[in-house]
Coordinates of N, CA and C in Angstrom, one line a residue:
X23 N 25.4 7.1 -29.7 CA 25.2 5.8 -29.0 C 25.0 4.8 -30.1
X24 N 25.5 3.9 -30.1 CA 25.6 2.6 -31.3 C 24.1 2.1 -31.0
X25 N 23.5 1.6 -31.9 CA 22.2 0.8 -31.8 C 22.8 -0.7 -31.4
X26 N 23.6 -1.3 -31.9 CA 24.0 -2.5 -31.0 C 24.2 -2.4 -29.5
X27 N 24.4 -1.2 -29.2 CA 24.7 -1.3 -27.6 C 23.2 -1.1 -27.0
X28 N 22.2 -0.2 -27.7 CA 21.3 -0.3 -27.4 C 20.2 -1.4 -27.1
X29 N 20.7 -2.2 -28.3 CA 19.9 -3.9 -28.3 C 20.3 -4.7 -27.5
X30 N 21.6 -4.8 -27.2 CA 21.9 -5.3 -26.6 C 21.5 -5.2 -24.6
X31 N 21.6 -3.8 -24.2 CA 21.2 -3.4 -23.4 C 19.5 -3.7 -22.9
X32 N 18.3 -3.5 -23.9 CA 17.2 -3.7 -24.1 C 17.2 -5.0 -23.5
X33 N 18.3 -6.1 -24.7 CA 18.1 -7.6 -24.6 C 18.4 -7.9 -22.8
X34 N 19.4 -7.4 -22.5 CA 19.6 -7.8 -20.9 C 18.8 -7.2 -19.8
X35 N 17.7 -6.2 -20.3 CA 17.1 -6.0 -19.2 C 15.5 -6.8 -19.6
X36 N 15.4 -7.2 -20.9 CA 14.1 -8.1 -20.6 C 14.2 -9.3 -20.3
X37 N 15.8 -9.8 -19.4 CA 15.9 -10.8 -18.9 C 15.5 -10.9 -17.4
X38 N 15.5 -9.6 -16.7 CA 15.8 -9.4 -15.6 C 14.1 -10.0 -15.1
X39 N 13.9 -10.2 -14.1 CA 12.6 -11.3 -13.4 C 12.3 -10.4 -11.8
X40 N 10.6 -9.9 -11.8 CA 10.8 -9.5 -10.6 C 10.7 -10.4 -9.8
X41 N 10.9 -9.8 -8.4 CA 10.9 -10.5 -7.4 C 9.4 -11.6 -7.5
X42 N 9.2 -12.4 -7.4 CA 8.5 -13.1 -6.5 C 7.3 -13.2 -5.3
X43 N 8.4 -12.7 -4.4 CA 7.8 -12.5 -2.6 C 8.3 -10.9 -2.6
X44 N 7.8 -10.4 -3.0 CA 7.5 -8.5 -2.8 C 6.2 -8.1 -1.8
X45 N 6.8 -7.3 -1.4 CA 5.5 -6.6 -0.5 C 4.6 -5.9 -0.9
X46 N 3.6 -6.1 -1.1 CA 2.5 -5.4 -1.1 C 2.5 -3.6 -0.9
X47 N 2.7 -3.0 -1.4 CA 2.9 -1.4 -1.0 C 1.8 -0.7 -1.0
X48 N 1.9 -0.1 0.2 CA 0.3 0.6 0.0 C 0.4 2.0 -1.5
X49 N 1.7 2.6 -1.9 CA 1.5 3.3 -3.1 C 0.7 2.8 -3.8
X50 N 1.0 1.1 -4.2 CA 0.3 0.7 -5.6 C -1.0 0.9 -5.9
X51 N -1.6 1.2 -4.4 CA -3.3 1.4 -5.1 C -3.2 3.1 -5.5
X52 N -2.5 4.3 -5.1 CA -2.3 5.4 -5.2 C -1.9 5.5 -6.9
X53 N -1.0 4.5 -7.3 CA -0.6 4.5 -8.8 C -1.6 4.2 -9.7
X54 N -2.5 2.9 -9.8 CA -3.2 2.5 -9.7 C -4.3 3.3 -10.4
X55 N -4.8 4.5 -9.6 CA -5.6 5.3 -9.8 C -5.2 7.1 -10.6
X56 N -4.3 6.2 -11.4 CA -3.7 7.3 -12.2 C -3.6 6.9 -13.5
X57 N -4.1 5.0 -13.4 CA -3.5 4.1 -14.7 C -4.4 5.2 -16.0
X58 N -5.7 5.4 -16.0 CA -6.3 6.0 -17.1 C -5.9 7.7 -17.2
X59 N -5.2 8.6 -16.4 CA -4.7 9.8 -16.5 C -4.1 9.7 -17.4
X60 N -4.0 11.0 -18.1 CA -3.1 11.0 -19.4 C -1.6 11.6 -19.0
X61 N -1.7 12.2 -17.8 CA -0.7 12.4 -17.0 C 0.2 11.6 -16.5
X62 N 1.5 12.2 -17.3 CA 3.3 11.5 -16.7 C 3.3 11.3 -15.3
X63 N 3.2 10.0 -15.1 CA 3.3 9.6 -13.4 C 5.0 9.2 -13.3
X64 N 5.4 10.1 -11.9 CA 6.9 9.9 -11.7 C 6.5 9.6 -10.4
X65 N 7.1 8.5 -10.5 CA 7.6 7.6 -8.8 C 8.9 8.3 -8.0
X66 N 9.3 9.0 -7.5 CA 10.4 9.6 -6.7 C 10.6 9.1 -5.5
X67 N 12.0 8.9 -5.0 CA 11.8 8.6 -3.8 C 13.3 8.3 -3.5
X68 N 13.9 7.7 -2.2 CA 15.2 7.7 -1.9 C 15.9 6.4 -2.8
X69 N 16.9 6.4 -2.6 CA 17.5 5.2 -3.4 C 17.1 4.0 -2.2
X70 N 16.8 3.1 -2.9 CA 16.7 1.6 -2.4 C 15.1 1.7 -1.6
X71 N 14.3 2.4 -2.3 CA 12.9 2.2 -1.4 C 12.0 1.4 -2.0
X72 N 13.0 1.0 -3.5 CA 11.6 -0.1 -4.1 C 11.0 0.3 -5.1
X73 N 11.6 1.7 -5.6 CA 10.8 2.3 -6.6 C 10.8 1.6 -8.4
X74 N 12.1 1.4 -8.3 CA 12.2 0.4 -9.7 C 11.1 -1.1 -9.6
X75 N 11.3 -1.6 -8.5 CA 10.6 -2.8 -8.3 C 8.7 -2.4 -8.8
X76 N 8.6 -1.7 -8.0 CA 7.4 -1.7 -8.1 C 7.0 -0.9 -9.3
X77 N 7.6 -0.3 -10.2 CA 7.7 -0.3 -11.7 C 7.6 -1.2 -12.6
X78 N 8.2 -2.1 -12.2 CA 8.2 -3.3 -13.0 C 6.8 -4.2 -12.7
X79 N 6.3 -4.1 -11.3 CA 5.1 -4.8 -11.1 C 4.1 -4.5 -11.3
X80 N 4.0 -3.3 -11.3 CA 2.8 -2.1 -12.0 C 2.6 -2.7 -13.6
X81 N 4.4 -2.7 -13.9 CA 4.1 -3.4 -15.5 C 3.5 -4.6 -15.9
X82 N 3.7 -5.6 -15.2 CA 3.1 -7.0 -15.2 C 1.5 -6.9 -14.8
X83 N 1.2 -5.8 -14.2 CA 0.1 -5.9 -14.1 C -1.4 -5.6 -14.5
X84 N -0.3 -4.2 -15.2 CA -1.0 -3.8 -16.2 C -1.3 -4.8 -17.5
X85 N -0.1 -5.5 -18.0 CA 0.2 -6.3 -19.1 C -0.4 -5.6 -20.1
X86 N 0.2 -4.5 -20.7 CA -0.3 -3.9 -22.1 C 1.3 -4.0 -22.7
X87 N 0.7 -4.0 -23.9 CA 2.1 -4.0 -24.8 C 2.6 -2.3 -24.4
X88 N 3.9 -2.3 -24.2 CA 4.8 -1.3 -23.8 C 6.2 -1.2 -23.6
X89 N 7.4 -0.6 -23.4 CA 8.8 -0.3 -23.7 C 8.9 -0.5 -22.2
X90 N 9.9 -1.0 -21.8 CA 11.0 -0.8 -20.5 C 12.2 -0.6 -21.1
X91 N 13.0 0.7 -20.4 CA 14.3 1.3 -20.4 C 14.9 1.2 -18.8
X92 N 16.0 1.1 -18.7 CA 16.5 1.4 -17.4 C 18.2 2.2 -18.0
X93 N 17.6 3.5 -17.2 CA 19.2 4.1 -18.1 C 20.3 4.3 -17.0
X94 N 20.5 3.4 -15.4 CA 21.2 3.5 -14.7 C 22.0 2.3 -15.0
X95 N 22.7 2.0 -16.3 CA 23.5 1.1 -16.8 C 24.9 1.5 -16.8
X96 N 25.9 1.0 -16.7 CA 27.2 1.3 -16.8 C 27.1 1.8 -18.5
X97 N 26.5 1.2 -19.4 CA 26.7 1.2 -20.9 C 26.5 2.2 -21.6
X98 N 25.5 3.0 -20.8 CA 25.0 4.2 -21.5 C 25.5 5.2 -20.7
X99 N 26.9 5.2 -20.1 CA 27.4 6.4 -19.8 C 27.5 7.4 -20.6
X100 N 27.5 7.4 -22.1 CA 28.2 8.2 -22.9 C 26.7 8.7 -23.7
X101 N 25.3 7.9 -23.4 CA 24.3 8.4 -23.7 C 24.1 10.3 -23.6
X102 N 23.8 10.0 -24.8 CA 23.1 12.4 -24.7 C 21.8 11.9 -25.1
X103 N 21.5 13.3 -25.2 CA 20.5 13.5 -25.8 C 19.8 13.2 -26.5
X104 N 20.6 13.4 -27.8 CA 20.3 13.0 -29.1 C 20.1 11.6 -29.3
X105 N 20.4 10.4 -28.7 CA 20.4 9.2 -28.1 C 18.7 8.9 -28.0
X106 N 18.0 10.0 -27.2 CA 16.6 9.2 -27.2 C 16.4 8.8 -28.6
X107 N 16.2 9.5 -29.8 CA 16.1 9.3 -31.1 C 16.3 7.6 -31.6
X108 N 17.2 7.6 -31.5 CA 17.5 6.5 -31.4 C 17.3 5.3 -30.5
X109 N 17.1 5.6 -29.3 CA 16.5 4.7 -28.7 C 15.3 4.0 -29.1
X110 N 14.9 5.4 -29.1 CA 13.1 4.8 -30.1 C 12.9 4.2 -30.9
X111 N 13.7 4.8 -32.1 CA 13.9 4.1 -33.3 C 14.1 2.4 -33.0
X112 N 15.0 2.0 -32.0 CA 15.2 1.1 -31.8 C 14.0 0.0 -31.1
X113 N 13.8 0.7 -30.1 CA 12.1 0.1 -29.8 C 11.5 -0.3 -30.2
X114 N 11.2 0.7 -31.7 CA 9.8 0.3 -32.3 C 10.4 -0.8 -33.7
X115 N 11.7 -0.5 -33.7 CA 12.5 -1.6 -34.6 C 12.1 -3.1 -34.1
X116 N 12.3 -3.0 -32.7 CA 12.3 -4.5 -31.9 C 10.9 -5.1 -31.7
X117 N 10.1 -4.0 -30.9 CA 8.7 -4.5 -30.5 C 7.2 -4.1 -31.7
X118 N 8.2 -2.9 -32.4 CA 6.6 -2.6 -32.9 C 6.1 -1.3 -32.2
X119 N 5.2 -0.7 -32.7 CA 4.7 0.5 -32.0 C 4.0 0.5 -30.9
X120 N 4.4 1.2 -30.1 CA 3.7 0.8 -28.3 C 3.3 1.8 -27.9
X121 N 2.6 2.6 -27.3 CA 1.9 3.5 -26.2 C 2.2 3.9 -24.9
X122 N 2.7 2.7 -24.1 CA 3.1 3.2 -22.8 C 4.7 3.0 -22.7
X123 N 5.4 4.0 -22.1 CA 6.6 3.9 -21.6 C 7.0 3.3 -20.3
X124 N 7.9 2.8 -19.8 CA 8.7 2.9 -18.5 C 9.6 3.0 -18.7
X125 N 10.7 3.9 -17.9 CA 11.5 4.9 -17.9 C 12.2 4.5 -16.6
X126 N 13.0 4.1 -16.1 CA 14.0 4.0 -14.6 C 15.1 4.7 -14.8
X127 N 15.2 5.5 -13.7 CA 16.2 6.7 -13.7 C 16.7 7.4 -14.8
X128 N 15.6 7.4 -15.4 CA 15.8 8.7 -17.0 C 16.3 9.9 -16.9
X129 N 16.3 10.1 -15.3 CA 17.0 11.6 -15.0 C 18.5 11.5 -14.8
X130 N 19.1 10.6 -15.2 CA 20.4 10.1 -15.0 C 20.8 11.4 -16.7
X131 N 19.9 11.3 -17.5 CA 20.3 11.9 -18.5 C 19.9 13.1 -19.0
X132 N 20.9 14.3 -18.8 CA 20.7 15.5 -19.2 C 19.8 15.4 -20.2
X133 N 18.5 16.2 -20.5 CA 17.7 17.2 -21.2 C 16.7 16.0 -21.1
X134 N 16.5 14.8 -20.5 CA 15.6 13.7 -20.8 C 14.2 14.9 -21.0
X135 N 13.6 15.6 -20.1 CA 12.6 16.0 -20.1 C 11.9 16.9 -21.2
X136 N 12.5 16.9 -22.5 CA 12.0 17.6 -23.7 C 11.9 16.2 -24.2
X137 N 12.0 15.2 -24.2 CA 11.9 13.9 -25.0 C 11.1 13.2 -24.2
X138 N 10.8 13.3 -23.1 CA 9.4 12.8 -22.1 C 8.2 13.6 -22.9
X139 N 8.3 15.0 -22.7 CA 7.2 16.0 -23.4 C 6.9 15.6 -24.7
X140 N 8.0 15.4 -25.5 CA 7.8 15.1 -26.9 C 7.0 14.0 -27.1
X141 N 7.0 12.6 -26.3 CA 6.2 12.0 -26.2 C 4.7 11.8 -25.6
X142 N 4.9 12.5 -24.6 CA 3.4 12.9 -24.2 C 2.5 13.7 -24.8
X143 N 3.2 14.4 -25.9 CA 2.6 15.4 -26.6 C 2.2 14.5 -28.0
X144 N 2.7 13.2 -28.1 CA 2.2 12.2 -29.3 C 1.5 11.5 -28.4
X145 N 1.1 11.5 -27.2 CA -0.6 10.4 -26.6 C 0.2 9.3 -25.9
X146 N 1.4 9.5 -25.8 CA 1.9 8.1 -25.1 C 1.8 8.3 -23.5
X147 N 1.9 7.5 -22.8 CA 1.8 7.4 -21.6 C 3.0 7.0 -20.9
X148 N 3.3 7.6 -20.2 CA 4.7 7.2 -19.1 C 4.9 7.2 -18.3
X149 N 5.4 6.6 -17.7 CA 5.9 6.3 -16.3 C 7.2 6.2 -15.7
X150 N 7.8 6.8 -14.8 CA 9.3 7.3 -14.9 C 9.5 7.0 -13.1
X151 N 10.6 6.7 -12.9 CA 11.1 5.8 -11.3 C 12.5 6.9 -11.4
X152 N 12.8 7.4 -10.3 CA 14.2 8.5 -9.6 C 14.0 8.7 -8.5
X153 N 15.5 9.3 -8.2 CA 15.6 9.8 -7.4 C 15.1 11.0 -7.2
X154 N 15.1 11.3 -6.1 CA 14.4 12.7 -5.5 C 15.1 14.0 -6.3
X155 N 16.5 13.9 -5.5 CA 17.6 15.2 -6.0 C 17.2 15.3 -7.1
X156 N 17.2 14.7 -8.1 CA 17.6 14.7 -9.5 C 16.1 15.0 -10.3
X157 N 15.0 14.4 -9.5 CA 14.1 14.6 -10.4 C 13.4 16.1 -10.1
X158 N 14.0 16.6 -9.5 CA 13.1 17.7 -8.4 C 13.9 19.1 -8.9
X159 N 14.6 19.0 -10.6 CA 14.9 20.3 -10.7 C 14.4 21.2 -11.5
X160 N 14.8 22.1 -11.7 CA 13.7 23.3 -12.4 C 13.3 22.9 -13.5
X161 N 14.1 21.9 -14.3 CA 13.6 21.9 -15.7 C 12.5 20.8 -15.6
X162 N 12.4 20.2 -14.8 CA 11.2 19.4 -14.5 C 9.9 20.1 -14.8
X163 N 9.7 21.2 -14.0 CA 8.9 22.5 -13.7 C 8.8 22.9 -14.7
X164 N 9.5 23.3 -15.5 CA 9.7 24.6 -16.6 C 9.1 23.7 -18.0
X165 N 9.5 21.9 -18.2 CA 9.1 21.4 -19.2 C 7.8 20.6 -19.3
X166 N 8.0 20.3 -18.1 CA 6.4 19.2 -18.0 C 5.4 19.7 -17.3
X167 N 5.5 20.9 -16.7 CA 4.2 21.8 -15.5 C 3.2 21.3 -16.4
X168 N 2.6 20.5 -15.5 CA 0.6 20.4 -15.4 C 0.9 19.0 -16.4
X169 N 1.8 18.8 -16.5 CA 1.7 17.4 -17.5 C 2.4 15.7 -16.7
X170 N 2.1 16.6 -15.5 CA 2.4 15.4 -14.4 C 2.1 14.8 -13.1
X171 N 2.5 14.2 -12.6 CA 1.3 13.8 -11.3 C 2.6 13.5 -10.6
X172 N 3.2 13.8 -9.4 CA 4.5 12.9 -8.7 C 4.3 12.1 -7.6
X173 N 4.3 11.1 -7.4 CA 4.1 10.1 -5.9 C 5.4 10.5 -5.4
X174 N 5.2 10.3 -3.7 CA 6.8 10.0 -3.3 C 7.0 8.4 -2.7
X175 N 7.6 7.9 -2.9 CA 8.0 6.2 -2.2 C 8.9 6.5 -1.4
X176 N 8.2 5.8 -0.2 CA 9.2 6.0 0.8 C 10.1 4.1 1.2
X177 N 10.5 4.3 2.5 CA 11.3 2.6 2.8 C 10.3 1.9 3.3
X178 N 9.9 0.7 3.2 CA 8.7 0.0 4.0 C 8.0 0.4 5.2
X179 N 6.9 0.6 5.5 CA 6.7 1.0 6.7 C 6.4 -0.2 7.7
X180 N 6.4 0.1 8.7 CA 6.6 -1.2 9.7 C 4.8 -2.0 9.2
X181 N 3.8 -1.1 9.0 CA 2.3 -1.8 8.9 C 3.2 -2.3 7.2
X182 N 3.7 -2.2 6.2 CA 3.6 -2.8 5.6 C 4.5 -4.1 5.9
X183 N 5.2 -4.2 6.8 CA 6.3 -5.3 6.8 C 4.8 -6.3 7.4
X184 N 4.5 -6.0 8.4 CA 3.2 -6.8 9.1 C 2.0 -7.3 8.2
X185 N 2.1 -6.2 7.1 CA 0.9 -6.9 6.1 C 1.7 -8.2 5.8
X186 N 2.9 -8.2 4.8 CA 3.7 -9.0 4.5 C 3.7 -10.3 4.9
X187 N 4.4 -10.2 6.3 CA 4.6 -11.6 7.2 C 3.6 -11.8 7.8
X188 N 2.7 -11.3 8.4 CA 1.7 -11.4 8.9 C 0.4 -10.9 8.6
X189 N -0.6 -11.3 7.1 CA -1.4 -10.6 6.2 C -2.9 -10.5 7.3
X190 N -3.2 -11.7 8.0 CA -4.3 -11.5 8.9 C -4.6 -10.7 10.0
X191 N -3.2 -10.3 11.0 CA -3.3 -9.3 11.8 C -3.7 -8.2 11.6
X192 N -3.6 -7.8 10.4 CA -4.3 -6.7 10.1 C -5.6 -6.0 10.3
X193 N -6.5 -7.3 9.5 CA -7.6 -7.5 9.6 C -8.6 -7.7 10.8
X194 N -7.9 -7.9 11.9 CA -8.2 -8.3 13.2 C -8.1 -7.0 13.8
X195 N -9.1 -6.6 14.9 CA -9.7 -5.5 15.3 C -9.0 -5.5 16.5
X196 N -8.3 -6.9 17.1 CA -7.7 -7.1 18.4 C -7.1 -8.0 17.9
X197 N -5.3 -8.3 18.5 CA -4.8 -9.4 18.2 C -4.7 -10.2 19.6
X198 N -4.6 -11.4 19.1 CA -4.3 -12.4 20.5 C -2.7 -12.3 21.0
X199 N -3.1 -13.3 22.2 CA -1.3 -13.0 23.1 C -0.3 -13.9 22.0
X200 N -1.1 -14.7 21.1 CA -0.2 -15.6 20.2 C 0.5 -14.7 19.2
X201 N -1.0 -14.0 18.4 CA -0.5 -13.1 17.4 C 0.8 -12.0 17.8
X202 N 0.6 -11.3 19.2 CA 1.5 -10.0 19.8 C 3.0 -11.3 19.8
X203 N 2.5 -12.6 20.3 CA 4.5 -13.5 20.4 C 4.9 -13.9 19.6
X204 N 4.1 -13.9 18.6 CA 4.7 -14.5 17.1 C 4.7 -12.6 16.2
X205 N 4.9 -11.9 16.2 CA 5.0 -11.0 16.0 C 6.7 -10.0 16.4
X206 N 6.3 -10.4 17.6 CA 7.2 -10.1 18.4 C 8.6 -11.3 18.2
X207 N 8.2 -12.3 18.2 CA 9.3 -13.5 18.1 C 10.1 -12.8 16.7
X208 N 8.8 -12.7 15.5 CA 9.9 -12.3 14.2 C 10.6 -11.6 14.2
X209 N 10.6 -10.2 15.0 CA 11.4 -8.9 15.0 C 12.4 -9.2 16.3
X210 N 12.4 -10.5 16.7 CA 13.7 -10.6 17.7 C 13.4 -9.6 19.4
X211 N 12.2 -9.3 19.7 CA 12.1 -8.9 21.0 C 11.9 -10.0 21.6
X212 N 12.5 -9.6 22.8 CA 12.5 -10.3 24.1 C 12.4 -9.8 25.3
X213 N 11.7 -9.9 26.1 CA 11.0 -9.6 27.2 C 12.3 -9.3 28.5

């Protein structure tokens, strides 16, 4: 893998901006409480449940100096192995030496998990967003056992869409006939 494609790549994903108006997830307090573990936290979960998103928000919120990769690029189809090497190199070329990782869909690449270990076995900390299938195979088990923690992310749950558009219902012990119509109006029921 060329180091220009790699910088290049890097450069277009620290353009990317998260959302804005994101939902509140009830995972994040679950993540949250993992921030000081020395343990590889992997976010798993179906495609499209939010799991990259809320990687990225985790990272703003932590705000420590750290690496973002996303390796579900068209660019690094031809990425191996031997490629982390160089990734790094490239990293610490650009930012300087960092401590925490994030990792999105790192399992897109064969043997990723001897180069996760390799890292965690120098004190870095990481954080890794996939898919279920992929992240859930033996070598996961066989390379990182006990060196990891896994959440699952699921699709919004209807209490989280309500937190969302409607943050005070929640909080309310009893809603009124306003709160149940304006509730009801957003989701399009009708009587």
């Amino acid at each position: 893998m060329k180091r220009e494609v790699l910088k290049q790549v890097i450069a277009d994903q620290r353009e990317y901006k998260s959302p804005k108006n994101f939902f509140q997830r009830t995972l994040t307090d679950n993540i949250l409480r993992f921030v000081d573990d020395p343990s590889i936290m992997i976010i798993s979960g179906i495609r499209r449940s939010g799991k990259s998103t809320i990687q990225r928000l985790l990272q703003q919120k932590l705000a420590k100096s750290d690496y973002y990769f996303n390796f579900d690029d068209e660019r690094l189809v031809q990425f191996k192995v031997k490629d982390f090497q160089v990734l790094l190199e490239v990293l610490i070329e650009l930012f300087g030496q960092q401590s925490v990782f994030y990792f999105d869909e790192i399992q897109n690449i064969e043997g990723w998990e001897r180069f996760v270990r390799r890292l965690y076995e120098q004190g870095m900390k990481i954080y890794i967003t996939g898919s279920n299938a992929k992240l859930l195979s033996k070598e996961l088990g066989t390379h990182l056992t006990g060196r990891y923690v896994q959440l699952e992310m699921y699709p919004l749950s209807f209490r989280e869409i309500i937190q969302h558009k409607f943050p005070d219902a929640l909080s309310k012990k009893m809603l009124s006939t306003s709160d149940i119509g304006m509730i009801k109006h957003h989701f399009g029921f009708v009587a």
